[in-house]
Amino acid sequence: MTITPIDLLNEKLQSVPYKVAIQSENTIFNYYELADYSLQISEKLKDVTDDYIGLYIDNKAIILPTILGIYLAGKTPIPAVATMTVV
């Protein structure tokens, strides 16, 4: 059986919901907040018909919840980096 990132998030949400999951210079998310933020993103993507969601995020603290939200919406995240050349 394959364990997905969503499975891992749900496991942590059940066992340690208020433990710190992500911490950056200005932001702290516990597992409950991480799941909530991810669900909010998935809801915003619910009506998007594309299967692939491109993203460029400069704020490191919201990269994981954004990617999880994209997965929760049944989409595939396509991250871009600043040094990527578009042709």
mmCIF file of N, CA and C in Angstrom, residues 39-71:
data_model
loop_
_atom_site.group_PDB
_atom_site.id
_atom_site.type_symbol
_atom_site.label_atom_id
_atom_site.label_comp_id
_atom_site.label_asym_id
_atom_site.label_seq_id
_atom_site.Cartn_x
_atom_site.Cartn_y
_atom_site.Cartn_z
ATOM 1 N N LEU A 39 -7.000 22.640 2.996
ATOM 2 C CA LEU A 39 -8.402 22.462 2.601
ATOM 3 C C LEU A 39 -8.971 23.727 1.965
ATOM 4 N N GLN A 40 -8.593 24.888 2.493
ATOM 5 C CA GLN A 40 -9.048 26.149 1.907
ATOM 6 C C GLN A 40 -8.553 26.280 0.466
ATOM 7 N N ILE A 41 -7.311 25.918 0.244
ATOM 8 C CA ILE A 41 -6.752 25.989 -1.110
ATOM 9 C C ILE A 41 -7.457 24.999 -2.028
ATOM 10 N N SER A 42 -7.708 23.784 -1.537
ATOM 11 C CA SER A 42 -8.383 22.795 -2.378
ATOM 12 C C SER A 42 -9.793 23.249 -2.750
ATOM 13 N N GLU A 43 -10.471 23.920 -1.829
ATOM 14 C CA GLU A 43 -11.816 24.437 -2.126
ATOM 15 C C GLU A 43 -11.770 25.501 -3.223
ATOM 16 N N LYS A 44 -10.751 26.337 -3.198
ATOM 17 C CA LYS A 44 -10.619 27.384 -4.220
ATOM 18 C C LYS A 44 -10.329 26.781 -5.599
ATOM 19 N N LEU A 45 -9.745 25.591 -5.611
ATOM 20 C CA LEU A 45 -9.393 24.940 -6.877
ATOM 21 C C LEU A 45 -10.460 23.967 -7.358
ATOM 22 N N LYS A 46 -11.525 23.820 -6.601
ATOM 23 C CA LYS A 46 -12.547 22.825 -6.899
ATOM 24 C C LYS A 46 -13.127 22.962 -8.304
ATOM 25 N N ASP A 47 -13.332 24.178 -8.760
ATOM 26 C CA ASP A 47 -13.959 24.396 -10.064
ATOM 27 C C ASP A 47 -12.963 24.574 -11.210
ATOM 28 N N VAL A 48 -11.685 24.488 -10.927
ATOM 29 C CA VAL A 48 -10.664 24.609 -11.971
ATOM 30 C C VAL A 48 -10.665 23.323 -12.791
ATOM 31 N N THR A 49 -10.765 23.449 -14.108
ATOM 32 C CA THR A 49 -10.860 22.264 -14.957
ATOM 33 C C THR A 49 -9.502 21.681 -15.346
ATOM 34 N N ASP A 50 -8.441 22.459 -15.223
ATOM 35 C CA ASP A 50 -7.112 21.951 -15.559
ATOM 36 C C ASP A 50 -6.665 20.914 -14.534
ATOM 37 N N ASP A 51 -5.940 19.895 -15.009
ATOM 38 C CA ASP A 51 -5.412 18.868 -14.111
ATOM 39 C C ASP A 51 -4.089 19.284 -13.482
ATOM 40 N N TYR A 52 -3.405 20.222 -14.114
ATOM 41 C CA TYR A 52 -2.096 20.662 -13.644
ATOM 42 C C TYR A 52 -2.189 22.108 -13.174
ATOM 43 N N ILE A 53 -1.633 22.378 -12.010
ATOM 44 C CA ILE A 53 -1.667 23.713 -11.425
ATOM 45 C C ILE A 53 -0.237 24.210 -11.274
ATOM 46 N N GLY A 54 0.110 25.221 -12.060
ATOM 47 C CA GLY A 54 1.430 25.816 -11.946
ATOM 48 C C GLY A 54 1.493 26.734 -10.743
ATOM 49 N N LEU A 55 2.632 26.758 -10.083
ATOM 50 C CA LEU A 55 2.761 27.640 -8.937
ATOM 51 C C LEU A 55 4.192 28.138 -8.779
ATOM 52 N N TYR A 56 4.271 29.369 -8.367
ATOM 53 C CA TYR A 56 5.539 29.983 -7.976
ATOM 54 C C TYR A 56 5.257 30.682 -6.661
ATOM 55 N N ILE A 57 5.916 30.225 -5.621
ATOM 56 C CA ILE A 57 5.670 30.765 -4.289
ATOM 57 C C ILE A 57 6.984 31.251 -3.711
ATOM 58 N N ASP A 58 6.990 32.500 -3.328
ATOM 59 C CA ASP A 58 8.181 33.089 -2.741
ATOM 60 C C ASP A 58 8.216 32.899 -1.221
ATOM 61 N N ASN A 59 7.048 32.684 -0.615
ATOM 62 C CA ASN A 59 6.943 32.506 0.831
ATOM 63 C C ASN A 59 7.103 31.021 1.159
ATOM 64 N N LYS A 60 8.248 30.647 1.703
ATOM 65 C CA LYS A 60 8.556 29.238 1.949
ATOM 66 C C LYS A 60 7.568 28.560 2.895
ATOM 67 N N ALA A 61 6.981 29.299 3.796
ATOM 68 C CA ALA A 61 6.075 28.708 4.789
ATOM 69 C C ALA A 61 4.788 28.187 4.170
ATOM 70 N N ILE A 62 4.385 28.706 3.021
ATOM 71 C CA ILE A 62 3.116 28.252 2.448
ATOM 72 C C ILE A 62 3.287 27.300 1.260
ATOM 73 N N ILE A 63 4.507 26.893 0.981
ATOM 74 C CA ILE A 63 4.725 25.948 -0.115
ATOM 75 C C ILE A 63 4.031 24.614 0.177
ATOM 76 N N LEU A 64 4.291 24.022 1.344
ATOM 77 C CA LEU A 64 3.709 22.718 1.657
ATOM 78 C C LEU A 64 2.183 22.752 1.719
ATOM 79 N N PRO A 65 1.560 23.702 2.437
ATOM 80 C CA PRO A 65 0.095 23.700 2.439
ATOM 81 C C PRO A 65 -0.504 23.921 1.051
ATOM 82 N N THR A 66 0.176 24.681 0.203
ATOM 83 C CA THR A 66 -0.318 24.904 -1.156
ATOM 84 C C THR A 66 -0.251 23.620 -1.976
ATOM 85 N N ILE A 67 0.861 22.924 -1.902
ATOM 86 C CA ILE A 67 1.000 21.670 -2.639
ATOM 87 C C ILE A 67 -0.001 20.635 -2.129
ATOM 88 N N LEU A 68 -0.166 20.538 -0.811
ATOM 89 C CA LEU A 68 -1.152 19.603 -0.256
ATOM 90 C C LEU A 68 -2.562 19.964 -0.712
ATOM 91 N N GLY A 69 -2.867 21.257 -0.748
ATOM 92 C CA GLY A 69 -4.179 21.703 -1.212
ATOM 93 C C GLY A 69 -4.425 21.332 -2.666
ATOM 94 N N ILE A 70 -3.397 21.441 -3.479
ATOM 95 C CA ILE A 70 -3.513 21.054 -4.888
ATOM 96 C C ILE A 70 -3.785 19.558 -4.996
ATOM 97 N N TYR A 71 -3.054 18.753 -4.211
ATOM 98 C CA TYR A 71 -3.302 17.304 -4.200
ATOM 99 C C TYR A 71 -4.712 16.989 -3.708
#
